[in-house]
Short mmCIF file of C-alpha atoms and ligand atoms in Angstrom, two decimals:
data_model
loop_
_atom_site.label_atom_id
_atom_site.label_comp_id
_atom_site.label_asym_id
_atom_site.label_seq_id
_atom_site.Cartn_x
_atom_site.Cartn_y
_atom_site.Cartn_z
CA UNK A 1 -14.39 12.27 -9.29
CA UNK A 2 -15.00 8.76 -9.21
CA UNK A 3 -14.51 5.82 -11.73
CA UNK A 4 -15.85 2.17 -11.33
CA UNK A 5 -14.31 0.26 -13.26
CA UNK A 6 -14.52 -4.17 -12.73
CA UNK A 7 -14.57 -4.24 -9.25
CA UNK A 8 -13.25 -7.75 -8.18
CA UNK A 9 -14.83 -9.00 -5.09
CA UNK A 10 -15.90 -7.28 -1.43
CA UNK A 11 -19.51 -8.31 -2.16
CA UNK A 12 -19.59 -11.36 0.21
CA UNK A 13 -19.76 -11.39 3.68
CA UNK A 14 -16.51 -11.67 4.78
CA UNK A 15 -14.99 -8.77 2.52
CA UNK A 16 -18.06 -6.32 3.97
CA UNK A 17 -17.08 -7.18 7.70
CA UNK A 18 -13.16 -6.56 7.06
CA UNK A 19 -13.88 -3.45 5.39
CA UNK A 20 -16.33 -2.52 8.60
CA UNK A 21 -13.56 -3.49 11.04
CA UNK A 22 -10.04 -2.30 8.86
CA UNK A 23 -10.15 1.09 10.75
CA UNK A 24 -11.10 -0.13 14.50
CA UNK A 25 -8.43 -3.09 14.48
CA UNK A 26 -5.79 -0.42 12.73
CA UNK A 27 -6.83 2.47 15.46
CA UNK A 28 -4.80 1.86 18.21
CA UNK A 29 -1.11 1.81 16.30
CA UNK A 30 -2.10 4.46 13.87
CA UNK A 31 -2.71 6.30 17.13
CA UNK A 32 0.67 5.27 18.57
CA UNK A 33 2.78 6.12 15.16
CA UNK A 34 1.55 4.56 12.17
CA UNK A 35 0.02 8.05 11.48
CA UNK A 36 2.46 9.82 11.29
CA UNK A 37 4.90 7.74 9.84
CA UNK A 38 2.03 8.10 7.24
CA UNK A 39 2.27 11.91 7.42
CA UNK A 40 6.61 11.19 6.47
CA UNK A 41 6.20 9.25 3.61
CA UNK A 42 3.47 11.12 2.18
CA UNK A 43 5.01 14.49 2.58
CA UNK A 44 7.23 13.24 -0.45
CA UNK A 45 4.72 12.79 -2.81
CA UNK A 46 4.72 14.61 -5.50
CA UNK A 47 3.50 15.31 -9.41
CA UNK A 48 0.80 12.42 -10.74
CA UNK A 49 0.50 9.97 -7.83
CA UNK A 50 -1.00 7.01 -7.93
CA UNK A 51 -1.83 4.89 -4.82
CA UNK A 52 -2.01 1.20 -4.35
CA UNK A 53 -4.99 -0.71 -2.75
CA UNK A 54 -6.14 3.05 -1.04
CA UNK A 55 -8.21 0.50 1.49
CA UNK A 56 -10.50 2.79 3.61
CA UNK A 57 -8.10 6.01 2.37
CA UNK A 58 -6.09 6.66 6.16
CA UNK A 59 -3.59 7.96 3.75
CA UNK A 60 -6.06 10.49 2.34
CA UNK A 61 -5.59 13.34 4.83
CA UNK A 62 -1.55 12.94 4.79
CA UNK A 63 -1.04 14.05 0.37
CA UNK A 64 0.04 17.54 -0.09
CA UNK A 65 -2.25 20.07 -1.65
CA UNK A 66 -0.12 20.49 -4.57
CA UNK A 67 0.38 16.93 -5.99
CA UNK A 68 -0.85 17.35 -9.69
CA UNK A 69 -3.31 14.38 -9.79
CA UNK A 70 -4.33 11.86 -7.10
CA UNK A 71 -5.62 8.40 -8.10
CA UNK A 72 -6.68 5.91 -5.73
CA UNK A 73 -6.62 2.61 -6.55
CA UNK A 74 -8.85 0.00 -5.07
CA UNK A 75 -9.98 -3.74 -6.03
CA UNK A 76 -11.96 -4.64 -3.49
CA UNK A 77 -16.03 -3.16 -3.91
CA UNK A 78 -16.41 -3.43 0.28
CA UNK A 79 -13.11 -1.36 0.96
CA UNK A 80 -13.94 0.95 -2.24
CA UNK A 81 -17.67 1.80 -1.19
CA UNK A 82 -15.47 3.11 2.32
CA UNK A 83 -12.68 5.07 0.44
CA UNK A 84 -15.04 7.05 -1.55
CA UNK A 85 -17.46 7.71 1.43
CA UNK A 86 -14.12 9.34 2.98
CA UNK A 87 -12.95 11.04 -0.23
CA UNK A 88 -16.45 12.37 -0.44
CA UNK A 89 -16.01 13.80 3.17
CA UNK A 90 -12.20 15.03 2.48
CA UNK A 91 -13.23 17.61 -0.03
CA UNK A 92 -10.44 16.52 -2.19
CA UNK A 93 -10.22 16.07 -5.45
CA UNK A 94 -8.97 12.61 -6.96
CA UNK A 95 -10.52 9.22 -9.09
CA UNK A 96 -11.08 6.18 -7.82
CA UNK A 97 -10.49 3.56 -10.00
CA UNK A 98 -11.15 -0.40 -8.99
CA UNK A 99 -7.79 -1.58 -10.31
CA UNK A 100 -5.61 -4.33 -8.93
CA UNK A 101 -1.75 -3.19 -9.01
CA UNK A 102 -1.04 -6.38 -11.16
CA UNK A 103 -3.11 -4.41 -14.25
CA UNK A 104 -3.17 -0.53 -14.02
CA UNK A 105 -5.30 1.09 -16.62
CA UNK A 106 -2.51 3.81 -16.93
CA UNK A 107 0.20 4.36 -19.33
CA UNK A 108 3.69 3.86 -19.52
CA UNK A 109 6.12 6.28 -17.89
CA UNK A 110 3.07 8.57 -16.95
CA UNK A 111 3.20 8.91 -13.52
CA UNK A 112 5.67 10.46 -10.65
CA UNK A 113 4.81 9.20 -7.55
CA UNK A 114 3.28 5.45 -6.31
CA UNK A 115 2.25 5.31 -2.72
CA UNK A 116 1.74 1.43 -1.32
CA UNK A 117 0.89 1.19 2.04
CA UNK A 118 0.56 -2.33 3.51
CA UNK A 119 -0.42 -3.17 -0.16
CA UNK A 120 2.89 -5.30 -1.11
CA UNK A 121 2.10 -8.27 1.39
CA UNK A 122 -1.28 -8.45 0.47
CA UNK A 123 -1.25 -8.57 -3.78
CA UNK A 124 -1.38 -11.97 -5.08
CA UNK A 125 1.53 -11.55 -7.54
CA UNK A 126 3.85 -9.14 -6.36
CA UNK A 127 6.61 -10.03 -9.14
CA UNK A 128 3.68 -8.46 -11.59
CA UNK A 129 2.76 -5.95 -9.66
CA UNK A 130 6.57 -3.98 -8.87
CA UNK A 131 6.80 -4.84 -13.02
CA UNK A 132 3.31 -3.07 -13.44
CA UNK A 133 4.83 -0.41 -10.91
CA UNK A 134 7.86 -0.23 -13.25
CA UNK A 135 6.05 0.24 -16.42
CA UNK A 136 3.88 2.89 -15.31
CA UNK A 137 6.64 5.01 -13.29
CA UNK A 138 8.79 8.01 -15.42
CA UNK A 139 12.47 7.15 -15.21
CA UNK A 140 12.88 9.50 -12.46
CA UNK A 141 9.36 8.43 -10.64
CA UNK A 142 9.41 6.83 -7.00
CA UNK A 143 7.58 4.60 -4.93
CA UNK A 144 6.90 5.09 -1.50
CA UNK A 145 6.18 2.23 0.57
CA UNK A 146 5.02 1.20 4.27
CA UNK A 147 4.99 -2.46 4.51
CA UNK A 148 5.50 -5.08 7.49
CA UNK A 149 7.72 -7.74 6.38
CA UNK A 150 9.49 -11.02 6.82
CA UNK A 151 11.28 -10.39 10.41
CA UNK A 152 14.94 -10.86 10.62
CA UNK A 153 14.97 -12.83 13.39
CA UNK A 154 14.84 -16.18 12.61
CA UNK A 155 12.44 -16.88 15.43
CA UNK A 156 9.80 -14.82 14.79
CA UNK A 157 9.92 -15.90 11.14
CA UNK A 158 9.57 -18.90 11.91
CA UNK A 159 6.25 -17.70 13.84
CA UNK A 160 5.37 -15.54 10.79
CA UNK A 161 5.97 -18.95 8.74
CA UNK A 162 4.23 -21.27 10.90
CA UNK A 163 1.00 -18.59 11.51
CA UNK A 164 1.15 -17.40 7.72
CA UNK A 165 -2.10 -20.06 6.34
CA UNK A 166 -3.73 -19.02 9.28
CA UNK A 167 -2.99 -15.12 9.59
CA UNK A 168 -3.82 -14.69 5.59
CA UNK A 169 -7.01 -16.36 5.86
CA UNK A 170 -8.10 -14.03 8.44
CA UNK A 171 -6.47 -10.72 7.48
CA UNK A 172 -7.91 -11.35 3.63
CA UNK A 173 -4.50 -13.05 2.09
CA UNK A 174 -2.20 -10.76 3.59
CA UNK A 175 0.96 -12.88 3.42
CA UNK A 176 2.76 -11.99 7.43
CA UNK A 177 6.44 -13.75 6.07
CA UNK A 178 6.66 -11.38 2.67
CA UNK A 179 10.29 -10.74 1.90
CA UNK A 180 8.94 -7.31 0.62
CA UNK A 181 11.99 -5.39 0.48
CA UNK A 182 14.01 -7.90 -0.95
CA UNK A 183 11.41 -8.43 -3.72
CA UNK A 184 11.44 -4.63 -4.66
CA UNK A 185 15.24 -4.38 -5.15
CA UNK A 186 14.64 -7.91 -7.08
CA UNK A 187 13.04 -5.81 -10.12
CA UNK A 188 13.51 -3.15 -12.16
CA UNK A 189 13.21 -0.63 -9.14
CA UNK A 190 16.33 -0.08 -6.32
CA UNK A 191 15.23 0.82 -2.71
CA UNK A 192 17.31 4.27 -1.93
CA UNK A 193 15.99 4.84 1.29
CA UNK A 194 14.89 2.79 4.01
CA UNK A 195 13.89 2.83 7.40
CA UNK A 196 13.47 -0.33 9.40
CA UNK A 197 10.46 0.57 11.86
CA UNK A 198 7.94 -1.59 14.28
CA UNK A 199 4.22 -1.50 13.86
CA UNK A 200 3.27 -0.83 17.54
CA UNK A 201 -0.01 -1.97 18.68
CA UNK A 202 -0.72 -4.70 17.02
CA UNK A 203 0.40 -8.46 16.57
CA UNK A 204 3.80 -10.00 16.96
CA UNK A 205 3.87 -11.51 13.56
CA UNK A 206 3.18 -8.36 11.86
CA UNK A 207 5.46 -5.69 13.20
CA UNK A 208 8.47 -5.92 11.34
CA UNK A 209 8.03 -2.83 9.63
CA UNK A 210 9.86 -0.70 6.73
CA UNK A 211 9.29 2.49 5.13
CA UNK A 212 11.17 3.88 2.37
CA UNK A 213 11.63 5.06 -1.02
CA UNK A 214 12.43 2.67 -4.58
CA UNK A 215 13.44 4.63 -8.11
CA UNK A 216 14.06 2.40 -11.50
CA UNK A 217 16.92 1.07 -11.20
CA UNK A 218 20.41 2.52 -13.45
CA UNK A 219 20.34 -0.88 -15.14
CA UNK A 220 16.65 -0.59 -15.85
CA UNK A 221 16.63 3.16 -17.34
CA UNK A 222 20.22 2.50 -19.37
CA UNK A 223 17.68 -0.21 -21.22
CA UNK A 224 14.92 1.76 -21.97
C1 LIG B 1 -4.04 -4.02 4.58
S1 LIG B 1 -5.03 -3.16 3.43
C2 LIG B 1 -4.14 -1.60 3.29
C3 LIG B 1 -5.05 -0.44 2.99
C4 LIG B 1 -4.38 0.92 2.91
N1 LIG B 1 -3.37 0.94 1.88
C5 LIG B 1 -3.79 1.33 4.23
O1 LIG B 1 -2.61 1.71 4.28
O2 LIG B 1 -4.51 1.32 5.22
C6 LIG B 1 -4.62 -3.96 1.90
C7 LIG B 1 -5.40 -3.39 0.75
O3 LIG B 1 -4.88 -3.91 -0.48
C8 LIG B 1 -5.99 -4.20 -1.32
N2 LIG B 1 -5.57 -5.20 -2.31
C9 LIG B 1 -5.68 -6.54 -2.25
N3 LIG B 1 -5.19 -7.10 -3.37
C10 LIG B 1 -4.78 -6.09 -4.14
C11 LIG B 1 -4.19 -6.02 -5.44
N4 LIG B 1 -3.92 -7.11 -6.13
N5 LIG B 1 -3.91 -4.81 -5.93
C12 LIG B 1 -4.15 -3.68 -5.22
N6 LIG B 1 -4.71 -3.69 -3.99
C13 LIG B 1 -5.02 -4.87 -3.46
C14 LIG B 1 -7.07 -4.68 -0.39
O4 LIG B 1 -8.34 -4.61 -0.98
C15 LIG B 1 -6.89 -3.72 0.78
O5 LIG B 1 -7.62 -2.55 0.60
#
């Protein structure tokens, strides 16, 4: 089934040819491992799941058959028009729904599972939208996350820093020097298991990789 609701930009030029190219500039490192690293995380999903910023929908093929409800989120109309072309093909069942994580048309504490896959770097606010993730997740709901982050080493950081204007402008405000992890556990959610990962195949800048799981946090369930 799918649901349009205010889609908020992919009509110019620029959004159409980054949706065209998302899946041949990705192909190489899904090829290598991003796949199935994919395949991992998703193999946790569970109950309602909602995913952030679905993209094209690579993550499509990886959900379990038995996940109660699939949503796939997507703002962007150029990126959207591609996900539901491929969720057409999949034979699945799940919404689409043009939503930005920031302001999910869902309620509180109604859903199990949020999957955000190279979302968290790219959001504008990403203090509103681990809040939004809060408010939405039951107390004993998770996130699962892929995201490339700020690198440890200094010198590459100082790359990601220096290439970050440049790097978002092409790669549609992806932010390359994201403290992602440390932003989660910043919140009401606490990471409880992480793997620290590279994204082979493609740029330096990008590669510092994590995957892992966030819950609310005890301090943030005690007060609700
Ligand atoms: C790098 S792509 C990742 C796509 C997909 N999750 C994947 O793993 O291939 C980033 C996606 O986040 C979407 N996005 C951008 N801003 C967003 C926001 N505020 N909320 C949710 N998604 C957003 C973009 O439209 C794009 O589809």
């Amino acid at each position: 089934m799918v649901v349009a609701m205010s889609e908020r930009n992919g009509t110019g030029g620029w959004s159409r040819i980054s949706a065209a190219i998302y899946d041949p500039v990705l192909w190489a490192g899904e090829r290598i491992a991003m796949r199935e690293r994919r395949r991992e995380l998703l193999r946790q999903a569970r109950g309602r799941t909602v995913e952030l910023g679905s993209g094209t929908g690579l993550n499509l093929p990886h959900y379990p058959a038995d996940v109660d409800e699939l949503i796939l989120t997507e703002p962007d109309a150029a990126m959207a028009a591609r996900l539901r072309r491929r969720l057409r093909r999949s034979g699945r069942d799940a919404r689409v729904i043009a939503a930005p994580a920031e302001r999910l048309p869902l309620e509180d504490g109604s859903v199990d599972t949020i999957v955000s896959t190279l979302v968290l770097c790219t959001v504008e606010a990403p203090g509103a939208a681990l809040r939004e993730i809060a408010r939405v997740l039951r107390p004993d709901g998770q996130l699962l996350f892929i995201e490339h982050v700020r690198a440890d080493s200094a010198r590459l950081a100082a790359w990601q820093d220096r290439l970050a204007g440049t790097w978002s402008r092409f790669a549609s405000g992806c932010r390359c020097n994201r403290p992602t992890v440390e932003l989660i556990d910043a919140g009401a959610l606490a990471v409880d298991q992480l793997q620290e990962a590279s994204w082979r195949g493609m740029p330096a800048i990008v590669r510092p990789l994590v995957a892992g799981r966030a819950r609310i946090s005890a301090a943030e369930r005690d007060g609700r």
